[in-house]
XYZ file of C-alpha atoms in Angstrom:
768
model
C 29.315 128.504 -117.363
C 31.415 128.185 -114.238
C 28.877 125.994 -112.515
C 28.858 123.799 -115.655
C 32.556 123.654 -115.744
C 32.772 122.550 -111.958
C 30.216 120.055 -112.360
C 31.918 118.395 -115.153
C 35.229 118.403 -113.368
C 33.862 116.821 -110.312
C 32.003 114.143 -112.591
C 35.391 113.403 -114.341
C 37.344 113.210 -111.180
C 35.203 110.351 -109.893
C 35.910 108.509 -113.228
C 38.321 105.593 -113.296
C 41.911 106.283 -114.344
C 41.275 104.314 -117.458
C 38.325 106.417 -118.269
C 40.318 109.675 -117.832
C 43.099 108.322 -120.152
C 40.603 107.438 -122.967
C 38.818 110.704 -122.740
C 42.086 112.522 -122.862
C 43.200 110.683 -125.930
C 39.801 111.354 -127.679
C 39.396 114.989 -126.713
C 43.029 116.027 -127.703
C 44.559 113.890 -130.547
C 47.063 116.605 -131.002
C 49.052 115.892 -127.951
C 52.131 113.875 -128.078
C 51.154 110.017 -127.672
C 53.945 109.484 -125.224
C 53.141 112.659 -123.193
C 52.843 111.490 -119.437
C 51.429 114.313 -117.460
C 49.612 117.176 -118.993
C 49.316 120.635 -117.267
C 47.696 120.066 -113.916
C 46.953 123.748 -113.563
C 44.803 123.802 -116.589
C 41.465 124.192 -114.550
C 42.401 127.496 -113.576
C 42.575 128.642 -117.234
C 39.268 126.707 -118.175
C 37.258 128.490 -115.466
C 37.944 131.968 -117.158
C 38.277 130.946 -120.733
C 36.713 132.968 -123.632
C 33.448 131.528 -124.936
C 34.877 130.492 -128.208
C 37.606 128.380 -126.658
C 37.515 124.537 -126.629
C 36.337 124.323 -122.975
C 36.116 120.536 -123.067
C 39.710 119.972 -124.003
C 41.042 122.073 -121.214
C 39.015 120.723 -118.302
C 39.621 117.217 -119.402
C 43.358 117.771 -119.400
C 43.280 119.195 -115.821
C 41.114 116.168 -114.588
C 43.678 113.979 -116.071
C 46.569 115.408 -114.375
C 44.742 115.411 -111.080
C 43.971 111.734 -111.694
C 47.586 111.033 -112.194
C 48.440 112.116 -108.871
C 45.442 110.673 -107.181
C 45.802 107.228 -108.594
C 49.468 106.721 -108.617
C 50.520 104.085 -106.019
C 53.742 105.888 -105.432
C 53.247 109.466 -104.292
C 53.797 111.985 -107.119
C 53.195 115.605 -107.414
C 53.235 117.178 -110.941
C 53.913 120.971 -111.628
C 52.649 121.843 -115.121
C 53.430 124.708 -117.607
C 51.155 127.198 -116.151
C 52.462 126.890 -112.524
C 55.996 127.156 -113.899
C 55.242 130.333 -115.806
C 53.036 131.901 -113.269
C 55.540 134.202 -111.435
C 57.886 134.568 -114.329
C 60.834 133.084 -112.520
C 64.307 133.315 -114.018
C 65.339 130.054 -112.280
C 63.680 126.709 -111.759
C 64.770 127.005 -108.103
C 62.704 129.983 -107.666
C 59.604 127.804 -108.835
C 60.488 124.877 -106.792
C 60.758 126.850 -103.390
C 56.900 127.398 -103.413
C 56.318 123.605 -103.313
C 55.788 121.663 -100.194
C 58.903 120.585 -98.397
C 61.348 122.132 -100.800
C 64.065 124.838 -99.998
C 66.946 126.498 -101.680
C 70.263 127.479 -100.722
C 71.935 130.934 -101.525
C 70.479 134.380 -101.320
C 66.743 134.989 -101.323
C 65.452 135.551 -104.821
C 68.477 133.768 -106.486
C 67.621 130.303 -106.543
C 70.243 127.904 -105.370
C 70.859 124.227 -104.722
C 67.527 122.322 -104.429
C 66.796 120.609 -101.179
C 63.731 118.245 -100.487
C 62.893 118.195 -96.611
C 65.973 120.445 -95.913
C 68.398 117.976 -97.509
C 70.663 118.705 -100.501
C 74.009 117.735 -101.790
C 72.997 114.439 -103.082
C 70.188 113.500 -100.767
C 67.742 115.032 -103.433
C 67.945 113.326 -106.741
C 67.643 115.727 -109.609
C 66.992 114.466 -113.123
C 66.507 115.981 -116.574
C 64.270 113.806 -118.662
C 64.880 110.886 -116.267
C 68.693 111.139 -116.609
C 71.410 112.390 -114.280
C 73.386 115.472 -115.367
C 77.201 115.664 -115.344
C 78.796 117.078 -112.111
C 78.956 120.832 -112.212
C 75.758 121.155 -114.156
C 73.012 123.050 -112.148
C 69.237 122.966 -112.988
C 69.175 126.681 -112.689
C 71.100 126.650 -115.954
C 67.813 125.547 -117.554
C 65.454 128.324 -118.449
C 61.916 127.785 -117.058
C 60.723 128.342 -120.718
C 62.310 125.111 -121.716
C 60.396 122.899 -119.044
C 57.389 121.189 -119.836
C 56.607 119.727 -116.281
C 58.337 118.986 -113.057
C 57.669 115.578 -111.404
C 58.373 115.230 -107.777
C 58.476 111.929 -106.040
C 58.729 111.708 -102.278
C 59.870 108.057 -101.937
C 62.337 106.178 -104.330
C 61.001 103.646 -106.870
C 62.841 100.978 -108.731
C 62.364 102.509 -112.184
C 63.804 106.095 -111.086
C 66.478 104.788 -109.020
C 67.136 104.732 -105.222
C 69.735 107.427 -104.957
C 66.953 109.557 -103.503
C 67.139 109.561 -99.748
C 65.198 112.785 -99.604
C 63.301 112.336 -102.851
C 63.349 112.732 -106.619
C 62.808 115.794 -108.826
C 62.479 115.014 -112.521
C 62.744 117.991 -114.837
C 60.896 117.233 -118.140
C 61.778 119.438 -121.103
C 59.165 120.598 -123.640
C 57.469 117.772 -125.625
C 56.522 117.763 -129.359
C 52.843 118.437 -130.339
C 51.075 117.662 -133.528
C 50.053 121.387 -133.904
C 51.926 124.156 -135.605
C 52.756 126.769 -132.885
C 55.412 129.467 -132.522
C 55.796 130.915 -129.035
C 57.907 133.942 -128.429
C 58.843 135.322 -124.845
C 60.641 138.500 -124.528
C 61.773 139.170 -120.964
C 63.563 142.057 -119.279
C 64.446 141.712 -115.494
C 66.184 144.255 -113.288
C 67.883 143.695 -109.877
C 69.599 146.424 -107.998
C 70.436 148.213 -111.391
C 71.631 144.969 -112.965
C 69.789 143.667 -116.082
C 68.773 140.171 -117.000
C 67.292 140.133 -120.526
C 66.363 136.982 -122.355
C 64.533 135.988 -125.591
C 62.999 132.464 -126.003
C 61.472 130.922 -129.044
C 59.605 127.615 -129.243
C 58.352 125.980 -132.420
C 56.059 123.016 -132.604
C 54.754 121.379 -135.805
C 53.902 117.830 -137.148
C 56.237 115.906 -139.593
C 53.603 113.702 -140.977
C 50.039 112.421 -140.579
C 51.184 109.312 -138.627
C 52.199 110.914 -135.372
C 55.496 112.443 -136.287
C 56.106 115.772 -134.626
C 58.940 117.924 -133.422
C 59.470 120.803 -130.832
C 62.522 123.233 -130.736
C 63.138 125.873 -128.186
C 65.892 128.383 -128.291
C 66.617 130.598 -125.493
C 69.496 133.484 -125.259
C 69.965 135.205 -122.101
C 72.343 137.672 -120.136
C 72.476 137.719 -116.261
C 74.209 140.462 -114.270
C 74.774 140.521 -110.467
C 75.921 143.547 -108.365
C 76.503 142.695 -104.797
C 78.005 144.131 -101.665
C 79.868 141.578 -99.406
C 81.123 141.851 -95.829
C 82.623 139.331 -93.344
C 84.165 139.337 -89.929
C 86.218 136.804 -87.968
C 86.855 137.238 -84.248
C 89.590 135.086 -82.784
C 89.993 134.779 -78.939
C 93.117 132.928 -77.666
C 92.299 131.897 -73.973
C 96.107 131.030 -73.216
C 97.110 134.796 -73.791
C 93.659 136.502 -73.417
C 94.379 138.180 -76.841
C 91.707 138.787 -79.260
C 91.896 139.718 -83.033
C 89.109 141.076 -85.435
C 89.555 140.520 -89.064
C 87.014 142.357 -91.134
C 86.635 142.233 -94.976
C 84.328 144.595 -97.012
C 83.983 144.642 -100.661
C 82.019 144.473 -104.022
C 81.198 141.601 -106.328
C 80.133 142.081 -109.941
C 79.259 139.225 -112.200
C 78.063 139.036 -115.866
C 77.188 135.923 -117.895
C 75.569 135.015 -121.071
C 74.191 131.649 -122.285
C 72.419 130.074 -125.314
C 70.342 127.059 -124.586
C 68.756 124.772 -127.163
C 66.522 121.809 -126.725
C 64.426 119.839 -129.012
C 62.363 116.798 -129.583
C 61.741 114.726 -132.568
C 59.030 112.061 -132.437
C 58.513 109.595 -135.385
C 56.027 106.665 -135.735
C 57.497 104.449 -138.590
C 54.880 101.788 -137.848
C 51.638 101.747 -135.620
C 53.572 99.707 -132.980
C 56.967 101.677 -133.089
C 57.889 105.107 -131.690
C 61.274 106.938 -132.094
C 62.252 109.904 -130.141
C 65.233 111.930 -130.177
C 65.992 114.689 -127.723
C 69.122 116.975 -128.331
C 70.190 119.334 -125.354
C 72.801 122.041 -125.963
C 73.971 124.557 -123.441
C 76.651 127.352 -123.934
C 77.587 129.635 -121.054
C 80.249 132.288 -120.512
C 80.889 134.846 -117.857
C 83.162 137.044 -116.009
C 83.297 137.831 -112.139
C 85.315 140.589 -110.558
C 85.498 141.188 -106.727
C 87.629 143.541 -104.642
C 87.670 143.850 -100.939
C 89.545 145.644 -98.143
C 90.909 143.698 -95.122
C 91.761 145.075 -91.733
C 93.065 143.181 -88.778
C 92.938 144.650 -85.169
C 95.907 142.722 -83.835
C 98.230 139.993 -84.800
C 101.280 138.203 -83.208
C 104.654 137.092 -84.752
C 104.901 134.468 -82.120
C 105.015 131.098 -83.708
C 103.110 129.474 -81.037
C 100.140 132.052 -81.471
C 97.034 131.021 -83.513
C 96.574 134.885 -84.279
C 98.812 134.988 -87.397
C 99.592 138.338 -89.225
C 97.922 138.444 -92.541
C 99.907 138.962 -95.653
C 97.725 141.580 -97.296
C 95.395 144.516 -96.597
C 93.214 144.363 -99.771
C 92.822 142.065 -102.741
C 91.037 141.658 -106.077
C 90.190 138.652 -108.255
C 88.995 138.524 -111.734
C 87.518 135.057 -112.874
C 86.566 134.090 -116.536
C 84.943 130.952 -117.455
C 83.089 129.215 -120.184
C 81.272 125.762 -120.496
C 79.598 123.800 -123.329
C 77.432 120.831 -122.947
C 75.831 118.831 -125.727
C 73.617 115.656 -125.080
C 71.509 113.512 -127.259
C 68.947 111.135 -125.923
C 67.369 108.541 -128.161
C 64.394 106.044 -127.345
C 62.997 103.336 -129.238
C 59.480 102.096 -128.132
C 57.865 99.000 -129.558
C 54.408 97.670 -128.541
C 53.911 93.942 -129.309
C 50.232 94.048 -128.159
C 47.801 96.136 -125.966
C 49.592 94.779 -122.866
C 53.327 94.376 -123.724
C 55.807 97.047 -124.434
C 59.610 97.337 -124.711
C 61.515 100.560 -124.407
C 65.100 101.130 -125.158
C 67.064 104.294 -124.257
C 70.399 105.214 -125.507
C 72.078 108.625 -124.595
C 75.459 110.218 -124.705
C 76.963 113.555 -123.684
C 79.853 115.846 -123.482
C 80.735 118.781 -121.299
C 83.816 120.846 -121.412
C 84.585 124.045 -119.032
C 87.571 126.247 -118.792
C 88.069 128.795 -115.858
C 90.894 131.253 -115.193
C 91.111 133.127 -111.855
C 93.784 135.790 -111.354
C 94.115 136.961 -107.812
C 96.119 139.959 -106.486
C 96.995 140.853 -103.031
C 98.320 144.217 -101.826
C 99.988 145.324 -98.607
C 100.732 148.863 -98.134
C 100.177 149.882 -101.679
C 102.455 147.276 -103.071
C 101.585 143.879 -104.496
C 102.357 141.211 -101.991
C 101.385 138.106 -103.896
C 99.599 136.949 -107.003
C 97.903 133.526 -107.633
C 96.854 132.277 -111.042
C 94.424 129.326 -111.219
C 93.546 127.615 -114.593
C 91.182 124.795 -114.611
C 90.318 122.863 -117.827
C 87.683 119.867 -117.464
C 86.027 117.596 -119.809
C 83.333 115.202 -118.896
C 82.126 112.368 -121.321
C 79.157 110.040 -120.410
C 76.869 107.537 -122.110
C 74.058 105.609 -120.754
C 71.672 102.799 -121.713
C 68.360 101.696 -120.339
C 66.092 98.643 -121.299
C 62.663 98.339 -119.981
C 60.130 95.714 -120.418
C 56.470 96.116 -119.482
C 53.616 93.869 -119.325
C 50.128 94.044 -118.016
C 48.680 90.597 -116.797
C 45.026 90.127 -116.836
C 44.885 89.883 -113.173
C 45.299 93.633 -112.760
C 49.087 93.132 -112.278
C 51.485 95.508 -114.228
C 54.935 94.078 -114.356
C 58.217 96.012 -115.285
C 61.678 94.869 -115.473
C 64.770 96.762 -116.630
C 68.440 97.063 -116.785
C 70.528 100.234 -116.876
C 74.178 101.055 -117.486
C 75.840 104.517 -117.239
C 79.498 105.586 -117.489
C 80.994 108.975 -116.687
C 84.502 109.979 -117.483
C 86.335 113.060 -115.970
C 89.521 114.572 -116.941
C 90.482 117.779 -115.128
C 93.773 119.724 -115.411
C 94.430 122.336 -112.622
C 97.386 124.529 -112.657
C 98.256 126.921 -109.936
C 100.983 129.573 -110.263
C 102.045 131.660 -107.193
C 103.900 134.753 -108.098
C 104.188 133.314 -111.586
C 105.810 129.960 -110.437
C 104.531 126.429 -109.754
C 103.821 125.649 -105.906
C 106.478 122.970 -104.930
C 104.403 121.978 -102.077
C 101.867 120.062 -104.050
C 104.239 118.771 -106.858
C 103.922 115.013 -105.661
C 100.081 115.165 -106.295
C 100.356 116.509 -109.882
C 98.023 118.725 -111.788
C 95.770 116.181 -113.694
C 92.930 113.814 -112.453
C 91.491 111.060 -114.660
C 88.402 109.483 -113.285
C 85.640 107.171 -114.331
C 82.478 106.172 -112.628
C 80.540 103.019 -113.989
C 77.048 102.551 -112.522
C 74.985 99.479 -113.388
C 71.556 98.401 -112.274
C 68.828 95.817 -112.544
C 65.308 96.270 -111.336
C 61.896 94.690 -111.361
C 58.570 95.930 -110.035
C 54.863 94.889 -109.840
C 51.912 97.193 -109.518
C 48.646 95.599 -108.904
C 45.196 96.353 -107.461
C 43.018 94.347 -105.181
C 39.258 95.213 -105.530
C 38.579 99.032 -106.136
C 40.008 100.187 -102.962
C 43.559 98.922 -102.686
C 46.589 99.310 -104.861
C 50.031 97.916 -104.146
C 53.577 98.378 -105.607
C 56.640 96.218 -104.876
C 60.006 96.593 -106.466
C 63.693 95.470 -106.054
C 66.629 97.227 -107.354
C 70.270 96.246 -107.384
C 72.798 99.034 -108.293
C 76.626 99.053 -108.440
C 78.886 101.947 -108.414
C 82.659 101.725 -109.467
C 84.838 104.785 -109.238
C 88.358 104.841 -110.538
C 90.672 107.632 -110.459
C 94.524 108.121 -111.450
C 96.677 110.940 -110.377
C 100.434 111.335 -109.545
C 100.601 109.214 -106.182
C 96.907 109.557 -105.576
C 95.010 106.608 -107.176
C 91.437 105.844 -106.126
C 89.424 102.400 -106.583
C 86.115 102.812 -104.967
C 83.199 100.142 -105.353
C 79.795 99.599 -103.771
C 76.752 97.530 -104.357
C 73.414 98.345 -102.915
C 69.990 96.360 -102.952
C 66.965 98.168 -102.277
C 63.565 96.588 -101.728
C 60.592 99.034 -102.145
C 56.939 98.786 -101.048
C 54.136 101.263 -101.503
C 50.447 100.932 -100.835
C 47.253 103.054 -101.682
C 43.893 102.643 -99.893
C 40.635 104.471 -100.706
C 38.043 104.730 -98.086
C 35.364 103.472 -100.636
C 35.111 102.669 -104.226
C 34.355 106.405 -105.136
C 35.834 108.233 -102.138
C 37.919 111.326 -102.534
C 39.773 110.365 -99.227
C 42.729 107.948 -99.304
C 45.739 106.820 -97.275
C 49.224 105.970 -98.661
C 51.977 104.134 -97.063
C 55.655 103.262 -98.252
C 58.528 101.301 -96.947
C 61.852 101.954 -98.786
C 65.446 101.666 -98.833
C 67.606 104.223 -100.552
C 71.103 105.397 -100.610
C 73.502 108.166 -101.449
C 76.869 107.384 -103.202
C 79.844 109.717 -102.495
C 80.133 112.420 -105.110
C 82.816 111.831 -107.460
C 84.685 114.978 -106.462
C 84.675 114.039 -102.795
C 86.486 110.784 -103.748
C 88.963 112.007 -106.218
C 89.556 115.846 -105.225
C 93.229 116.703 -104.930
C 94.420 118.669 -102.225
C 93.642 122.543 -102.310
C 95.724 125.007 -100.209
C 93.670 127.736 -98.578
C 94.616 131.060 -100.332
C 94.568 133.182 -96.875
C 97.582 131.086 -95.710
C 99.477 130.013 -98.762
C 102.698 128.389 -99.013
C 106.122 130.122 -99.582
C 107.288 130.231 -103.353
C 110.300 127.804 -102.466
C 109.138 125.409 -99.948
C 106.602 123.763 -97.514
C 103.598 125.601 -95.977
C 103.501 126.914 -92.742
C 100.504 126.859 -90.281
C 97.024 127.944 -91.141
C 93.874 128.523 -88.735
C 90.805 126.519 -88.285
C 88.450 128.830 -90.039
C 90.765 128.787 -93.216
C 91.393 125.218 -93.725
C 92.909 123.435 -96.805
C 90.572 121.126 -98.738
C 91.008 117.423 -99.692
C 89.056 114.520 -100.970
C 88.634 111.045 -99.355
C 88.811 107.921 -101.550
C 87.713 105.677 -98.820
C 84.228 107.116 -98.415
C 81.356 104.544 -98.148
C 77.774 105.117 -99.525
C 75.111 106.284 -97.234
C 72.277 103.879 -96.577
C 68.908 104.833 -95.619
C 65.641 102.967 -94.398
C 62.549 104.955 -94.992
C 58.963 105.233 -94.036
C 56.097 107.370 -95.419
C 52.531 107.718 -94.441
C 50.117 110.226 -95.992
C 46.461 111.202 -96.009
C 44.904 112.788 -99.045
C 41.624 114.386 -99.781
C 40.577 115.700 -103.290
C 37.789 118.330 -103.014
C 34.968 118.105 -105.560
C 35.981 121.500 -107.381
C 39.667 120.462 -107.662
C 42.716 120.794 -105.535
C 44.141 118.635 -102.641
C 44.447 118.514 -98.946
C 47.090 116.250 -97.775
C 49.263 115.455 -94.704
C 52.379 113.345 -95.266
C 54.779 112.131 -92.389
C 58.138 110.681 -93.388
C 60.944 108.928 -91.263
C 64.600 108.194 -92.638
C 67.360 106.406 -90.680
C 70.712 107.024 -92.306
C 73.741 104.874 -91.889
C 77.447 105.952 -92.886
C 76.509 109.767 -92.829
C 78.970 111.769 -94.701
C 79.910 115.142 -93.368
C 82.976 117.461 -93.909
C 85.140 117.475 -90.775
C 87.799 120.005 -90.251
C 90.850 118.690 -88.179
C 94.423 119.279 -87.371
C 96.542 116.780 -89.448
C 100.145 116.233 -90.498
C 100.403 116.703 -94.231
C 103.052 116.304 -96.926
C 102.800 119.899 -98.086
C 103.480 121.507 -94.768
C 106.369 121.504 -92.142
C 103.856 121.817 -89.305
C 100.473 120.278 -88.852
C 97.673 122.228 -90.802
C 93.944 122.343 -90.558
C 92.441 120.196 -93.399
C 88.644 119.849 -94.152
C 87.818 116.462 -95.453
C 84.536 114.588 -96.015
C 84.207 111.597 -93.764
C 81.987 108.859 -92.660
C 81.008 109.970 -89.147
C 78.080 107.514 -88.098
C 74.369 107.373 -88.300
C 71.470 109.810 -88.299
C 67.660 109.995 -88.178
C 65.368 112.515 -89.730
C 61.555 112.776 -89.731
C 58.825 115.475 -90.302
C 55.314 116.355 -91.398
C 54.424 118.043 -94.639
C 50.845 119.567 -95.037
C 49.476 120.978 -98.078
C 46.109 122.751 -98.931
C 45.060 123.696 -102.481
C 41.602 124.705 -103.095
C 38.997 127.467 -104.134
C 37.812 129.698 -101.426
C 34.242 129.486 -102.430
C 34.250 125.787 -101.913
C 34.138 126.183 -98.168
C 32.584 129.798 -97.853
C 29.465 130.840 -99.599
C 29.577 134.087 -101.331
C 33.599 134.112 -101.222
C 35.408 135.067 -104.455
C 36.796 132.281 -106.541
C 40.420 132.661 -105.267
C 42.778 129.622 -105.471
C 44.565 129.016 -102.426
C 47.862 127.295 -102.398
C 49.284 126.729 -98.920
C 51.771 124.462 -97.491
C 53.897 123.960 -94.451
C 56.664 121.392 -93.678
C 58.170 120.650 -90.339
C 61.556 118.824 -90.064
C 63.648 117.305 -87.203
C 66.949 115.269 -87.364
C 69.544 114.236 -85.103
C 73.122 112.991 -85.830
C 74.599 110.483 -83.668
C 78.151 110.986 -82.280
C 77.847 114.758 -82.332
C 77.310 116.522 -79.007
C 74.895 119.314 -78.823
C 71.089 120.081 -78.934
C 71.160 121.011 -82.740
C 73.149 118.007 -83.909
C 71.143 117.936 -87.129
C 71.610 117.301 -90.756
C 73.672 119.882 -92.550
C 71.585 122.947 -93.486
C 68.310 121.477 -92.592
C 65.927 124.132 -91.362
C 63.240 123.462 -88.630
C 60.712 123.972 -91.359
C 59.398 125.915 -94.357
C 56.264 127.400 -95.242
C 54.279 128.875 -98.338
C 50.967 130.974 -98.341
C 49.815 131.816 -101.797
C 46.708 132.796 -103.791
C 45.651 133.278 -107.593
C 42.545 135.359 -108.833
C 41.429 135.855 -112.232
C 39.068 138.787 -112.604
C 35.728 138.250 -114.417
C 35.315 141.837 -115.538
C 38.630 142.075 -117.357
C 41.399 140.018 -118.575
C 43.454 140.329 -115.707
C 44.846 137.591 -113.221
C 47.037 138.127 -110.392
C 48.408 136.455 -107.314
C 51.249 136.399 -104.578
C 53.196 134.123 -102.504
C 54.825 134.199 -99.135
C 57.634 131.807 -98.445
C 59.418 131.608 -95.099
C 62.185 129.474 -93.643
C 63.329 130.156 -90.191
C 66.748 130.773 -88.982
C 68.667 127.632 -88.088
C 71.584 126.707 -85.712
C 73.316 123.490 -86.532
C 75.936 121.593 -84.578
C 78.008 120.720 -87.763
C 80.826 118.870 -85.837
C 82.053 118.633 -82.071
C 84.027 121.784 -82.603
C 81.770 123.954 -85.029
C 78.361 125.480 -84.986
C 76.823 127.013 -88.120
C 74.196 129.629 -88.323
C 71.912 130.813 -91.250
C 69.543 133.691 -90.969
C 65.800 133.523 -91.743
C 64.584 133.795 -95.303
C 61.323 135.699 -95.868
C 60.564 136.184 -99.590
C 57.362 137.673 -100.896
C 56.516 137.111 -104.708
C 53.637 138.714 -106.913
C 52.576 138.585 -110.329
C 49.919 140.071 -112.614
C 48.845 138.739 -116.066
C 47.136 140.857 -118.632
C 45.702 138.900 -121.684
C 45.269 141.068 -124.503
C 43.839 138.282 -126.677
C 44.486 134.383 -126.786
C 47.861 135.146 -128.567
C 49.342 137.928 -126.652
C 49.837 138.458 -122.923
C 52.043 140.666 -120.769
C 53.159 139.465 -117.456
C 54.728 141.672 -114.675
C 56.251 139.916 -111.633
C 58.312 140.872 -108.535
C 60.447 138.520 -106.670
C 61.590 139.011 -103.135
C 59.613 142.117 -102.366
C 60.581 143.609 -99.087
C 64.043 142.009 -99.285
C 65.874 140.964 -96.095
C 69.659 141.029 -95.516
C 71.035 137.478 -95.260
C 73.643 136.167 -93.114
C 75.825 132.993 -92.406
C 78.091 132.377 -89.506
C 80.011 129.840 -87.329
C 81.516 129.318 -84.100
C 84.578 127.169 -83.839
C 86.007 126.033 -80.563
C 89.308 124.290 -80.205
C 91.894 123.892 -77.365
C 93.916 126.868 -78.732
C 91.100 129.486 -79.719
C 87.431 130.301 -80.008
C 86.651 131.602 -83.679
C 83.469 133.522 -84.464
C 82.803 134.119 -88.105
C 79.945 136.129 -89.901
C 79.349 136.951 -93.487
C 76.414 138.284 -95.600
C 75.169 141.129 -97.276
C 71.759 142.675 -98.843
C 69.156 140.980 -101.103
C 67.236 142.712 -103.638
C 63.952 142.782 -105.397
C 63.811 141.509 -108.900
C 61.291 143.069 -111.358
C 60.345 141.091 -114.568
C 58.394 142.177 -117.505
C 57.483 139.376 -119.952
C 55.850 139.536 -123.300
C 54.263 136.411 -124.415
C 53.240 135.891 -128.123
C 51.837 132.757 -129.675
C 51.306 132.498 -133.580
């Protein structure tokens, strides 16, 4: 049976894309008509499926998915349902970290901000169903159970947008199938004594016999974290030869709960029209409590000294928050004929959040200061997209479109110190009203020359206008960027499994809304007095402030890749990339004269600091071991390694690199399904080396290495019931971050970190 399946897979992989698509539709009429990418990992399932299963359907599904990556002119990686579910991850970030060139911030095993090629904070464009989410929303808020597939584009395209200097990650939510199916997932996770239970239900069914179908997924969860925290700050003042060590040790407890609902309704009113509606609802609430003890070995009351006496020896903070988000996306697709199609998308959403943080500081057993922060934010958005597609008879596929997106932010931030407003910031007010309007037009042509060449040419023009009003702090920032894009694909011969790719691109990163409109924030370690202006602070405890004069970052890019697709499935690839970035944005800390202080204070503010370049190499190898070694067990190997290098002009130092970009990242993984019993298991080793980065001319930042072992085992009782056991972050390492800041007055060395822990997860999967 295995030999027959492999031979069938090899034969289908050699077929043309049109043949693959036709076979897919014939073999699986229950699939959603507009489903773009089936589960690419289905061949693993097909090789070990029971004799009474529909083998042809499963194998063809996998072949079509492999064909999608192989024939796409612009490089694209598809991650399907099986790979998303494999390790029982509780966050999408933990799934993504095993893919080529992707790293995550935060503690090992906890997910975090997503970075392609070590670049985050807006360099990586993250979309949900092709749309941008509101500021403050993290994809880690989306349970993996609600995700159908993940699409990764290493180079920008006109259709997905050019705000993707590092690349694009598109999270596609579950799709409607014309098949009645209920899926239950009961999950229990534990980390360091903290529980993370969740339950998920997915319902699929058809609405009629004309292509109408719906999908509904409901997920309820609770997360708990229990962490020890520790930090030190060593200050040396050369002028007086004095040294002071400040230590903080404490504990952090967090608990949150959430309810997430996604759905998809698909209607076919006529043979040429398709209507799709996708609601998306997220409800979250949580409480965080932390308490720590602070010691200071030496301080000075001399006003000229930079070693100030701190006003407390221990402190505690309680933060309560909740947020709600609701979005509705609608699409109408009309097919004029076999070669011409019109798509209209209209979406709208609302997100509201409130948080309340109460901090108490104590000195010698008595309360020395309290700070009460209340923030209420609402975020409204709408978006419209129109796309016209036409296939010409000479192998050209033309697409043109228009886009408009509007985001409105209203934020009230009230801070009370010892129960009273802070007069130092009274001139700035407590409210921000901001709007961001983005408009775009694009056109692209994709065509083939013979049976070996495929080309893509696109042009996109995009404008962003940001306006904000606050008391004496108005913002009006506008930018327009035109981005030409070229992609090419060449096969060694007509039926070759080897091919080359090349891309020339222009992309950009617009300043984040909060970086433009953010009001000043006073560092709580060096607060202002209740009745007047602030005094001095120190360089490692700066105030924060936005910058309405920021310009967008512009990048020119080059991609070159070689790919080989083995006959039994998988891929071997090598991808080289280069980016030259203009108007690089970086947070700079400097001593400034400000209206809220009687003396100059250290202020951290985003600024355009100059140009930068980055380049790297991404290697990937996915194959079955017995393809290359006779007699070897049929183990699927999934390995990748990526190497990065960058340099920021205008910053002195050997490690003047992009912010938080490591030198590389690598994964070694395997999957094996036993033939003698219904058991499959696998593991993955992820490694990111330690990094030292010259952030500015006065500051060096360090991050410890990340070494994460993950493992899973899946026991299939029958086609409808399975049990999955997974362990994330086996043999956990402590994590640490640090910095060295050198000024004319002092040298400050800081370190912070804590322990990371193993997460154990048991997951019961039921299909009815």
